[in-house]
PDB file of C-alpha atoms and ligand atoms in Angstrom:
ATOM      1  CA  MET A   1       0.070  -0.042   0.417  1.00 76.00           C
ATOM      2  CA  PRO A   2       1.547   3.668  -0.880  1.00 79.00           C
ATOM      3  CA  VAL A   3       2.473   5.346   2.473  1.00 79.00           C
ATOM      4  CA  THR A   4      -0.413   8.047   2.046  1.00 75.00           C
ATOM      5  CA  ASP A   5      -2.687   5.465   2.863  1.00 82.00           C
ATOM      6  CA  TYR A   6      -1.033   4.827   6.635  1.00 93.00           C
ATOM      7  CA  PRO A   7      -2.950   5.950   8.865  1.00 94.00           C
ATOM      8  CA  LEU A   8      -1.500   9.548  10.169  1.00 95.00           C
ATOM      9  CA  GLU A   9      -1.819   8.662  14.383  1.00 96.00           C
ATOM     10  CA  LEU A  10      -2.299   5.357  15.351  1.00 96.00           C
ATOM     11  CA  PRO A  11      -6.053   5.215  17.262  1.00 95.00           C
ATOM     12  CA  PRO A  12      -5.912   5.253  21.333  1.00 94.00           C
ATOM     13  CA  ASP A  13      -7.400   1.969  21.280  1.00 95.00           C
ATOM     14  CA  ASP A  14      -4.241   0.608  20.100  1.00 95.00           C
ATOM     15  CA  ARG A  15      -1.405   2.564  20.406  1.00 96.00           C
ATOM     16  CA  PRO A  16       1.185   0.314  21.348  1.00 97.00           C
ATOM     17  CA  MET A  17       5.095   2.056  21.797  1.00 97.00           C
ATOM     18  CA  VAL A  18       6.620   1.036  18.785  1.00 98.00           C
ATOM     19  CA  ARG A  19       4.780  -0.372  15.402  1.00 98.00           C
ATOM     20  CA  PHE A  20       7.010  -1.167  12.408  1.00 98.00           C
ATOM     21  CA  MET A  21       3.589  -1.537   9.113  1.00 97.00           C
ATOM     22  CA  ASN A  22       5.246  -3.793   7.045  1.00 97.00           C
ATOM     23  CA  VAL A  23       8.217  -2.078   6.813  1.00 97.00           C
ATOM     24  CA  SER A  24      10.950  -3.220   4.375  1.00 97.00           C
ATOM     25  CA  LYS A  25      14.724  -2.119   4.441  1.00 98.00           C
ATOM     26  CA  SER A  26      17.455  -3.563   0.734  1.00 97.00           C
ATOM     27  CA  TYR A  27      21.030  -2.815   0.399  1.00 96.00           C
ATOM     28  CA  GLY A  28      20.959  -2.302  -3.194  1.00 94.00           C
ATOM     29  CA  GLN A  29      19.908  -5.694  -4.361  1.00 94.00           C
ATOM     30  CA  LEU A  30      19.648  -7.114  -0.046  1.00 95.00           C
ATOM     31  CA  GLN A  31      16.431  -7.595   1.309  1.00 96.00           C
ATOM     32  CA  VAL A  32      17.495  -7.349   4.707  1.00 97.00           C
ATOM     33  CA  ILE A  33      14.478  -6.390   6.334  1.00 98.00           C
ATOM     34  CA  LYS A  34      10.669  -8.319   4.525  1.00 97.00           C
ATOM     35  CA  ASN A  35       8.176  -6.553   4.962  1.00 96.00           C
ATOM     36  CA  LEU A  36       7.664  -6.686   8.846  1.00 98.00           C
ATOM     37  CA  ASP A  37       5.123  -6.346  10.757  1.00 97.00           C
ATOM     38  CA  PHE A  38       6.072  -5.965  14.811  1.00 97.00           C
ATOM     39  CA  ASP A  39       4.743  -4.245  18.647  1.00 97.00           C
ATOM     40  CA  VAL A  40       6.403  -3.432  21.520  1.00 98.00           C
ATOM     41  CA  ALA A  41       3.669  -2.661  24.208  1.00 97.00           C
ATOM     42  CA  GLU A  42       4.465   0.605  26.601  1.00 95.00           C
ATOM     43  CA  GLY A  43       6.634  -1.289  29.066  1.00 95.00           C
ATOM     44  CA  GLU A  44       7.600  -4.938  27.649  1.00 96.00           C
ATOM     45  CA  MET A  45      11.001  -6.165  27.650  1.00 97.00           C
ATOM     46  CA  VAL A  46      11.750  -8.102  24.357  1.00 98.00           C
ATOM     47  CA  SER A  47      14.464  -9.360  23.310  1.00 98.00           C
ATOM     48  CA  ILE A  48      16.076 -10.067  19.283  1.00 98.00           C
ATOM     49  CA  ILE A  49      17.394 -13.845  18.443  1.00 98.00           C
ATOM     50  CA  GLY A  50      18.560 -15.815  15.453  1.00 97.00           C
ATOM     51  CA  PRO A  51      21.593 -16.385  13.456  1.00 97.00           C
ATOM     52  CA  SER A  52      24.376 -13.223  12.360  1.00 96.00           C
ATOM     53  CA  GLY A  53      22.982 -11.151   9.465  1.00 96.00           C
ATOM     54  CA  SER A  54      19.716 -11.754   9.937  1.00 97.00           C
ATOM     55  CA  GLY A  55      18.289  -8.441  10.690  1.00 97.00           C
ATOM     56  CA  LYS A  56      18.556  -7.261  14.569  1.00 98.00           C
ATOM     57  CA  THR A  57      21.134  -5.045  14.383  1.00 96.00           C
ATOM     58  CA  THR A  58      19.775  -2.818  11.825  1.00 97.00           C
ATOM     59  CA  VAL A  59      15.851  -3.567  13.290  1.00 98.00           C
ATOM     60  CA  LEU A  60      17.162  -1.273  16.285  1.00 97.00           C
ATOM     61  CA  ARG A  61      19.420   0.474  13.537  1.00 96.00           C
ATOM     62  CA  ILE A  62      16.395   2.197  11.356  1.00 97.00           C
ATOM     63  CA  LEU A  63      14.118   3.035  14.712  1.00 97.00           C
ATOM     64  CA  MET A  64      17.218   4.868  15.870  1.00 95.00           C
ATOM     65  CA  THR A  65      17.122   6.102  12.747  1.00 94.00           C
ATOM     66  CA  LEU A  66      20.820   5.637  11.731  1.00 94.00           C
ATOM     67  CA  GLU A  67      19.088   3.761   8.420  1.00 95.00           C
ATOM     68  CA  LYS A  68      15.982   5.110   6.130  1.00 95.00           C
ATOM     69  CA  ILE A  69      13.281   2.201   5.086  1.00 97.00           C
ATOM     70  CA  ASN A  70      12.024   1.054   1.570  1.00 96.00           C
ATOM     71  CA  GLU A  71       8.602   0.890   2.349  1.00 96.00           C
ATOM     72  CA  GLY A  72       6.520   0.980   5.209  1.00 97.00           C
ATOM     73  CA  VAL A  73       5.904   3.262   7.947  1.00 97.00           C
ATOM     74  CA  ILE A  74       7.316   2.969  11.547  1.00 98.00           C
ATOM     75  CA  TYR A  75       5.100   4.842  14.859  1.00 98.00           C
ATOM     76  CA  VAL A  76       6.703   5.836  18.038  1.00 97.00           C
ATOM     77  CA  GLY A  77       4.501   6.218  20.754  1.00 96.00           C
ATOM     78  CA  GLY A  78       1.471   6.275  18.515  1.00 96.00           C
ATOM     79  CA  LYS A  79       3.647   8.706  15.784  1.00 97.00           C
ATOM     80  CA  PRO A  80       5.384   8.259  12.710  1.00 97.00           C
ATOM     81  CA  LEU A  81       9.221   8.836  13.413  1.00 97.00           C
ATOM     82  CA  THR A  82       9.909   8.099   9.568  1.00 97.00           C
ATOM     83  CA  HIS A  83       6.987  10.464   8.267  1.00 97.00           C
ATOM     84  CA  MET A  84       4.712  12.930   9.078  1.00 96.00           C
ATOM     85  CA  PRO A  85       2.096  14.578   8.148  1.00 95.00           C
ATOM     86  CA  GLN A  86       1.831  16.439   5.763  1.00 93.00           C
ATOM     87  CA  ASN A  87      -2.139  17.686   4.178  1.00 92.00           C
ATOM     88  CA  GLY A  88      -3.531  14.640   5.727  1.00 91.00           C
ATOM     89  CA  ARG A  89      -1.452  12.517   4.248  1.00 92.00           C
ATOM     90  CA  LEU A  90       1.882  11.416   5.124  1.00 94.00           C
ATOM     91  CA  VAL A  91       5.457  12.215   3.222  1.00 94.00           C
ATOM     92  CA  PRO A  92       9.113  10.961   4.499  1.00 95.00           C
ATOM     93  CA  ALA A  93       9.607  12.830   7.709  1.00 96.00           C
ATOM     94  CA  ASN A  94      12.187  15.552   7.811  1.00 95.00           C
ATOM     95  CA  GLU A  95      15.593  16.032   9.288  1.00 93.00           C
ATOM     96  CA  SER A  96      14.496  17.933  12.162  1.00 94.00           C
ATOM     97  CA  TYR A  97      10.599  16.277  13.463  1.00 96.00           C
ATOM     98  CA  GLN A  98      12.566  13.267  13.075  1.00 94.00           C
ATOM     99  CA  LYS A  99      14.857  14.224  15.700  1.00 92.00           C
ATOM    100  CA  GLN A 100      11.986  14.740  17.740  1.00 93.00           C
ATOM    101  CA  ILE A 101      10.239  11.066  18.059  1.00 95.00           C
ATOM    102  CA  ARG A 102      13.768   9.982  17.885  1.00 93.00           C
ATOM    103  CA  SER A 103      14.117  12.731  21.374  1.00 93.00           C
ATOM    104  CA  SER A 104      12.154   9.090  23.010  1.00 95.00           C
ATOM    105  CA  ILE A 105      15.014   5.815  21.739  1.00 97.00           C
ATOM    106  CA  GLY A 106      18.014   5.460  23.818  1.00 95.00           C
ATOM    107  CA  MET A 107      20.407   2.912  22.133  1.00 94.00           C
ATOM    108  CA  CYS A 108      23.339   1.045  23.821  1.00 93.00           C
ATOM    109  CA  PHE A 109      25.863  -0.745  20.157  1.00 88.00           C
ATOM    110  CA  GLN A 110      28.508  -3.112  21.170  1.00 84.00           C
ATOM    111  CA  GLN A 111      31.492  -1.270  20.666  1.00 80.00           C
ATOM    112  CA  PHE A 112      31.858   1.462  23.993  1.00 73.00           C
ATOM    113  CA  ASN A 113      31.527   4.310  21.682  1.00 85.00           C
ATOM    114  CA  LEU A 114      31.796   7.240  25.037  1.00 94.00           C
ATOM    115  CA  PHE A 115      33.746  10.180  23.689  1.00 95.00           C
ATOM    116  CA  PRO A 116      37.462   9.903  25.094  1.00 96.00           C
ATOM    117  CA  HIS A 117      38.155  12.524  26.129  1.00 97.00           C
ATOM    118  CA  MET A 118      35.732  13.027  28.922  1.00 97.00           C
ATOM    119  CA  THR A 119      35.412  11.250  31.839  1.00 98.00           C
ATOM    120  CA  ALA A 120      32.541   9.570  32.735  1.00 98.00           C
ATOM    121  CA  LEU A 121      30.494  12.106  34.260  1.00 98.00           C
ATOM    122  CA  GLN A 122      30.899  14.381  31.525  1.00 98.00           C
ATOM    123  CA  ASN A 123      29.987  11.869  29.201  1.00 97.00           C
ATOM    124  CA  CYS A 124      26.911  11.531  31.111  1.00 97.00           C
ATOM    125  CA  MET A 125      26.087  15.786  30.699  1.00 98.00           C
ATOM    126  CA  GLU A 126      26.758  16.198  26.906  1.00 97.00           C
ATOM    127  CA  GLY A 127      23.938  15.730  25.388  1.00 95.00           C
ATOM    128  CA  PRO A 128      21.582  17.025  28.315  1.00 97.00           C
ATOM    129  CA  VAL A 129      23.697  20.139  28.480  1.00 97.00           C
ATOM    130  CA  GLN A 130      23.315  20.607  24.985  1.00 96.00           C
ATOM    131  CA  VAL A 131      20.943  18.582  24.221  1.00 93.00           C
ATOM    132  CA  LEU A 132      18.125  18.886  25.981  1.00 94.00           C
ATOM    133  CA  GLY A 133      19.234  22.501  27.061  1.00 96.00           C
ATOM    134  CA  LEU A 134      19.612  21.707  30.485  1.00 97.00           C
ATOM    135  CA  SER A 135      21.689  23.545  33.124  1.00 97.00           C
ATOM    136  CA  LYS A 136      25.087  21.592  34.536  1.00 97.00           C
ATOM    137  CA  LYS A 137      22.893  21.420  37.978  1.00 97.00           C
ATOM    138  CA  GLU A 138      20.201  19.636  36.492  1.00 97.00           C
ATOM    139  CA  ALA A 139      22.262  17.868  33.967  1.00 98.00           C
ATOM    140  CA  LEU A 140      25.284  17.262  36.778  1.00 98.00           C
ATOM    141  CA  GLU A 141      22.205  15.843  39.351  1.00 97.00           C
ATOM    142  CA  ARG A 142      21.199  13.005  36.468  1.00 97.00           C
ATOM    143  CA  SER A 143      24.163  12.210  35.413  1.00 98.00           C
ATOM    144  CA  GLU A 144      25.520  10.914  39.459  1.00 97.00           C
ATOM    145  CA  GLU A 145      22.349  10.181  39.860  1.00 96.00           C
ATOM    146  CA  LEU A 146      22.212   7.309  37.225  1.00 96.00           C
ATOM    147  CA  LEU A 147      25.706   6.757  37.639  1.00 97.00           C
ATOM    148  CA  ARG A 148      24.873   5.798  41.148  1.00 95.00           C
ATOM    149  CA  MET A 149      22.224   3.636  39.836  1.00 93.00           C
ATOM    150  CA  VAL A 150      25.058   1.732  37.535  1.00 94.00           C
ATOM    151  CA  GLY A 151      27.602   1.008  40.114  1.00 94.00           C
ATOM    152  CA  MET A 152      30.113   3.585  38.387  1.00 96.00           C
ATOM    153  CA  ILE A 153      29.819   6.653  40.368  1.00 97.00           C
ATOM    154  CA  ASP A 154      33.411   6.019  42.114  1.00 97.00           C
ATOM    155  CA  LYS A 155      35.017   6.398  38.729  1.00 97.00           C
ATOM    156  CA  ARG A 156      32.808   9.848  37.743  1.00 97.00           C
ATOM    157  CA  ASP A 157      35.958  11.456  37.045  1.00 98.00           C
ATOM    158  CA  GLN A 158      37.825   8.747  34.548  1.00 97.00           C
ATOM    159  CA  HIS A 159      38.393   9.025  31.316  1.00 97.00           C
ATOM    160  CA  PRO A 160      36.808   5.066  29.525  1.00 96.00           C
ATOM    161  CA  SER A 161      40.073   4.502  28.220  1.00 95.00           C
ATOM    162  CA  ARG A 162      40.961   3.912  32.491  1.00 95.00           C
ATOM    163  CA  LEU A 163      37.596   1.827  33.070  1.00 94.00           C
ATOM    164  CA  SER A 164      37.621  -2.270  31.912  1.00 92.00           C
ATOM    165  CA  GLY A 165      34.970  -3.212  29.028  1.00 92.00           C
ATOM    166  CA  GLY A 166      32.174  -4.179  31.380  1.00 93.00           C
ATOM    167  CA  GLN A 167      32.369  -0.315  33.484  1.00 94.00           C
ATOM    168  CA  GLN A 168      32.343   1.560  29.907  1.00 95.00           C
ATOM    169  CA  GLN A 169      28.746  -0.625  29.082  1.00 94.00           C
ATOM    170  CA  ARG A 170      27.638   0.491  32.334  1.00 95.00           C
ATOM    171  CA  VAL A 171      28.549   4.573  31.546  1.00 96.00           C
ATOM    172  CA  ALA A 172      28.053   4.217  28.819  1.00 96.00           C
ATOM    173  CA  ILE A 173      23.730   3.093  29.622  1.00 95.00           C
ATOM    174  CA  ALA A 174      23.432   5.692  32.431  1.00 96.00           C
ATOM    175  CA  ARG A 175      24.530   8.107  28.946  1.00 96.00           C
ATOM    176  CA  ALA A 176      22.076   7.189  27.290  1.00 95.00           C
ATOM    177  CA  LEU A 177      19.544   7.458  29.985  1.00 95.00           C
ATOM    178  CA  ALA A 178      20.247  10.317  31.198  1.00 96.00           C
ATOM    179  CA  MET A 179      18.718  11.520  28.146  1.00 95.00           C
ATOM    180  CA  ARG A 180      15.698  10.292  29.714  1.00 95.00           C
ATOM    181  CA  PRO A 181      14.195   8.050  26.709  1.00 95.00           C
ATOM    182  CA  LYS A 182      10.829   5.845  26.955  1.00 95.00           C
ATOM    183  CA  VAL A 183      12.431   2.983  24.884  1.00 97.00           C
ATOM    184  CA  MET A 184      16.362   1.535  24.861  1.00 96.00           C
ATOM    185  CA  LEU A 185      17.342  -0.651  22.435  1.00 97.00           C
ATOM    186  CA  PHE A 186      20.688  -3.211  23.692  1.00 96.00           C
ATOM    187  CA  ASP A 187      22.621  -4.617  20.222  1.00 96.00           C
ATOM    188  CA  GLU A 188      24.553  -7.353  21.774  1.00 94.00           C
ATOM    189  CA  VAL A 189      26.550  -4.881  24.917  1.00 92.00           C
ATOM    190  CA  THR A 190      28.213  -7.918  26.636  1.00 91.00           C
ATOM    191  CA  SER A 191      29.781  -9.672  23.312  1.00 90.00           C
ATOM    192  CA  ALA A 192      32.180  -7.541  23.540  1.00 86.00           C
ATOM    193  CA  LEU A 193      32.958  -8.074  26.972  1.00 89.00           C
ATOM    194  CA  ASP A 194      35.860 -10.278  29.518  1.00 88.00           C
ATOM    195  CA  PRO A 195      33.436 -12.766  30.073  1.00 88.00           C
ATOM    196  CA  GLU A 196      33.817 -12.186  33.961  1.00 88.00           C
ATOM    197  CA  VAL A 197      32.311  -8.209  33.482  1.00 89.00           C
ATOM    198  CA  ILE A 198      29.863  -9.434  31.880  1.00 92.00           C
ATOM    199  CA  GLY A 199      27.620  -9.429  34.908  1.00 93.00           C
ATOM    200  CA  GLU A 200      28.223  -6.820  36.369  1.00 92.00           C
ATOM    201  CA  VAL A 201      26.283  -5.359  33.065  1.00 93.00           C
ATOM    202  CA  THR A 202      22.957  -7.765  32.901  1.00 93.00           C
ATOM    203  CA  GLU A 203      22.942  -6.829  36.317  1.00 92.00           C
ATOM    204  CA  VAL A 204      22.333  -3.161  34.663  1.00 92.00           C
ATOM    205  CA  ILE A 205      19.522  -4.700  32.655  1.00 94.00           C
ATOM    206  CA  ARG A 206      17.820  -6.810  35.082  1.00 91.00           C
ATOM    207  CA  LYS A 207      17.467  -3.780  37.130  1.00 91.00           C
ATOM    208  CA  LEU A 208      16.176  -1.736  35.017  1.00 90.00           C
ATOM    209  CA  VAL A 209      13.850  -4.180  34.683  1.00 89.00           C
ATOM    210  CA  ALA A 210      12.773  -4.481  37.557  1.00 87.00           C
ATOM    211  CA  GLU A 211      12.146  -1.085  38.791  1.00 86.00           C
ATOM    212  CA  HIS A 212      11.998   0.946  35.536  1.00 85.00           C
ATOM    213  CA  ASN A 213       8.228   1.068  33.813  1.00 84.00           C
ATOM    214  CA  LEU A 214      10.894   1.523  30.069  1.00 94.00           C
ATOM    215  CA  THR A 215      10.157  -0.875  26.991  1.00 96.00           C
ATOM    216  CA  MET A 216      13.150  -2.841  25.982  1.00 97.00           C
ATOM    217  CA  LEU A 217      14.579  -4.095  23.397  1.00 98.00           C
ATOM    218  CA  MET A 218      17.565  -6.216  23.141  1.00 97.00           C
ATOM    219  CA  VAL A 219      19.637  -8.278  21.139  1.00 97.00           C
ATOM    220  CA  THR A 220      21.627 -10.486  22.311  1.00 96.00           C
ATOM    221  CA  HIS A 221      23.049 -14.193  22.275  1.00 93.00           C
ATOM    222  CA  GLN A 222      22.475 -14.777  25.964  1.00 94.00           C
ATOM    223  CA  MET A 223      20.195 -17.353  25.620  1.00 95.00           C
ATOM    224  CA  GLY A 224      19.858 -17.637  29.524  1.00 93.00           C
ATOM    225  CA  PHE A 225      19.572 -14.056  29.902  1.00 94.00           C
ATOM    226  CA  ALA A 226      16.648 -13.107  27.180  1.00 95.00           C
ATOM    227  CA  ARG A 227      14.910 -16.189  28.836  1.00 95.00           C
ATOM    228  CA  ASP A 228      15.482 -14.692  32.567  1.00 94.00           C
ATOM    229  CA  ILE A 229      14.063 -11.135  32.357  1.00 95.00           C
ATOM    230  CA  SER A 230      12.422 -10.712  28.686  1.00 96.00           C
ATOM    231  CA  ASP A 231       8.366 -10.589  27.943  1.00 96.00           C
ATOM    232  CA  ARG A 232       8.307 -11.763  24.500  1.00 98.00           C
ATOM    233  CA  VAL A 233      10.884 -13.215  22.263  1.00 98.00           C
ATOM    234  CA  CYS A 234      10.971 -12.866  18.531  1.00 98.00           C
ATOM    235  CA  PHE A 235      13.477 -15.654  16.342  1.00 98.00           C
ATOM    236  CA  PHE A 236      15.089 -13.442  13.594  1.00 98.00           C
ATOM    237  CA  TYR A 237      15.660 -14.659  10.468  1.00 98.00           C
ATOM    238  CA  GLY A 238      16.444 -14.109   7.272  1.00 96.00           C
ATOM    239  CA  GLY A 239      15.066 -10.408   6.961  1.00 96.00           C
ATOM    240  CA  SER A 240      11.325 -12.131   8.646  1.00 97.00           C
ATOM    241  CA  MET A 241      10.749 -12.186  12.058  1.00 97.00           C
ATOM    242  CA  GLU A 242      10.137 -16.327  12.265  1.00 97.00           C
ATOM    243  CA  GLU A 243       9.005 -17.116  15.489  1.00 98.00           C
ATOM    244  CA  GLU A 244       7.929 -15.126  18.357  1.00 98.00           C
ATOM    245  CA  ALA A 245       6.472 -16.480  21.464  1.00 98.00           C
ATOM    246  CA  SER A 246       7.694 -15.839  25.567  1.00 98.00           C
ATOM    247  CA  PRO A 247      10.512 -17.465  27.009  1.00 98.00           C
ATOM    248  CA  ASP A 248       9.358 -20.439  28.027  1.00 97.00           C
ATOM    249  CA  ALA A 249       7.368 -21.261  24.988  1.00 98.00           C
ATOM    250  CA  LEU A 250       9.572 -20.264  22.118  1.00 98.00           C
ATOM    251  CA  PHE A 251      12.449 -22.010  23.864  1.00 97.00           C
ATOM    252  CA  GLY A 252      11.403 -24.753  25.569  1.00 96.00           C
ATOM    253  CA  ASN A 253       8.532 -25.093  23.260  1.00 96.00           C
ATOM    254  CA  PRO A 254      10.076 -23.522  19.467  1.00 97.00           C
ATOM    255  CA  GLN A 255       6.681 -24.699  17.342  1.00 97.00           C
ATOM    256  CA  ARG A 256       9.722 -24.008  14.496  1.00 97.00           C
ATOM    257  CA  GLU A 257      12.491 -25.869  12.066  1.00 97.00           C
ATOM    258  CA  ARG A 258      13.749 -23.085  11.841  1.00 97.00           C
ATOM    259  CA  THR A 259      14.264 -22.485  15.317  1.00 98.00           C
ATOM    260  CA  LYS A 260      14.710 -24.950  16.561  1.00 97.00           C
ATOM    261  CA  GLN A 261      17.348 -25.527  14.708  1.00 97.00           C
ATOM    262  CA  PHE A 262      19.382 -22.534  15.557  1.00 97.00           C
ATOM    263  CA  LEU A 263      18.526 -22.478  19.659  1.00 96.00           C
ATOM    264  CA  SER A 264      20.009 -26.650  19.128  1.00 95.00           C
ATOM    265  CA  ALA A 265      22.879 -25.385  18.219  1.00 93.00           C
ATOM    266  CA  VAL A 266      23.860 -22.154  20.454  1.00 91.00           C
ATOM    267  CA  LYS A 267      22.683 -24.756  23.120  1.00 83.00           C
ATOM    268  CA  GLU A 268      25.898 -27.062  21.193  1.00 75.00           C
ATOM    269  CA  ALA A 269      27.746 -24.016  20.831  1.00 68.00           C
ATOM    270  CA  VAL A 270      27.867 -23.448  24.543  1.00 61.00           C
TER     271      VAL A 270
HETATM  272  P1  ADP B 301      22.965  -9.883  13.008  1.00 74.18           P
HETATM  273  O1  ADP B 301      22.724  -7.690  13.480  1.00 74.18           O
HETATM  274  O2  ADP B 301      21.533  -9.919  13.002  1.00 74.18           O
HETATM  275  O3  ADP B 301      23.656  -9.563  12.750  1.00 74.18           O
HETATM  276  P2  ADP B 301      22.425  -6.837  10.253  1.00 74.18           P
HETATM  277  O4  ADP B 301      21.369  -6.274  10.070  1.00 74.18           O
HETATM  278  O5  ADP B 301      23.984  -6.232  11.100  1.00 74.18           O
HETATM  279  O6  ADP B 301      22.644  -9.001  11.652  1.00 74.18           O
HETATM  280  O7  ADP B 301      22.941  -7.682   8.513  1.00 74.18           O
HETATM  281  C1  ADP B 301      21.758  -7.953   8.365  1.00 74.18           C
HETATM  282  C2  ADP B 301      22.212  -8.283   6.285  1.00 74.18           C
HETATM  283  O8  ADP B 301      22.042  -6.480   6.408  1.00 74.18           O
HETATM  284  C3  ADP B 301      23.112  -9.206   6.648  1.00 74.18           C
HETATM  285  O9  ADP B 301      23.820  -9.618   5.504  1.00 74.18           O
HETATM  286  C4  ADP B 301      24.152  -7.897   6.592  1.00 74.18           C
HETATM  287  O10 ADP B 301      26.126  -8.358   5.659  1.00 74.18           O
HETATM  288  C5  ADP B 301      23.142  -6.309   5.285  1.00 74.18           C
HETATM  289  N1  ADP B 301      24.184  -5.189   6.098  1.00 74.18           N
HETATM  290  C6  ADP B 301      24.308  -4.930   6.777  1.00 74.18           C
HETATM  291  N2  ADP B 301      24.263  -3.277   7.647  1.00 74.18           N
HETATM  292  C7  ADP B 301      24.896  -3.104   5.995  1.00 74.18           C
HETATM  293  C8  ADP B 301      25.310  -1.704   5.008  1.00 74.18           C
HETATM  294  N3  ADP B 301      25.677  -1.202   5.704  1.00 74.18           N
HETATM  295  N4  ADP B 301      25.426  -2.476   4.050  1.00 74.18           N
HETATM  296  C9  ADP B 301      24.914  -3.544   3.467  1.00 74.18           C
HETATM  297  N5  ADP B 301      24.894  -4.093   3.332  1.00 74.18           N
HETATM  298  C10 ADP B 301      24.334  -4.249   4.771  1.00 74.18           C
HETATM  299 MG1   MG B 302      24.205  -7.533  15.040  1.00 74.18          MG
END
């Protein structure tokens, strides 16, 4: 259906925090996301699992507006993100509209991407001051509270090069949260970590799930962790959502052949 036929906004009684509506994404000839329909409810923790190259990172990157989609519309909080209303129809979103809707989304990547020339505290304060226009004092209070939450307040004045991978990743989570997102995206945030520090990062995510009403979308290779903390698990294969279910159903009683194969392959690898 042409984009002009999509709803200008979602009706109040059917308004998930995130909705992918018939979304496709190609790189040249290669279609990496295929007509994806996908909702994430407010406050829901959804994990995405699947083989390498199945499109998991791409799903997060297009939601973060780091990549443009070729078909369909993404809605956040009921409002279009990839598009904007104009004269009663949807047209591709311009930069300033997209920035405004996107401000409710935060993301942490596999590679810690802290600003190397800033301390942990300065990393957290930068966005709130520069982008949100908070005073230094407000940004300081907010950042200290978050650094405390992730157990990094003692290292507030250290530069990233003086921190371990796990510590950097915890600061990166605090920095993303300092922007007060409604939706947090995590892309394999533990994959680049030494095994002994994975736990300190997963503990922070666990705490977020338990104590905050954040909507979260997490790509992970840690099946046990996904099973533990998710409300729902989605298995991606070849750019499509092959199967989605509660963690116990998806891990305990997968329905699709590809899901079964993937889960038994990762089990053998452990
Ligand atoms: P996953 O995160 O599940 O491993 P990705 O979303 O990173 O998968 O990639 C999905 C597919 O898109 C892969 O085939 C990958 O090679 C391709 N791809 C990702 N980014 C690009 C890009 N910038 N240019 C071309 N192809 C890309
Ligand atoms: Mg990936």
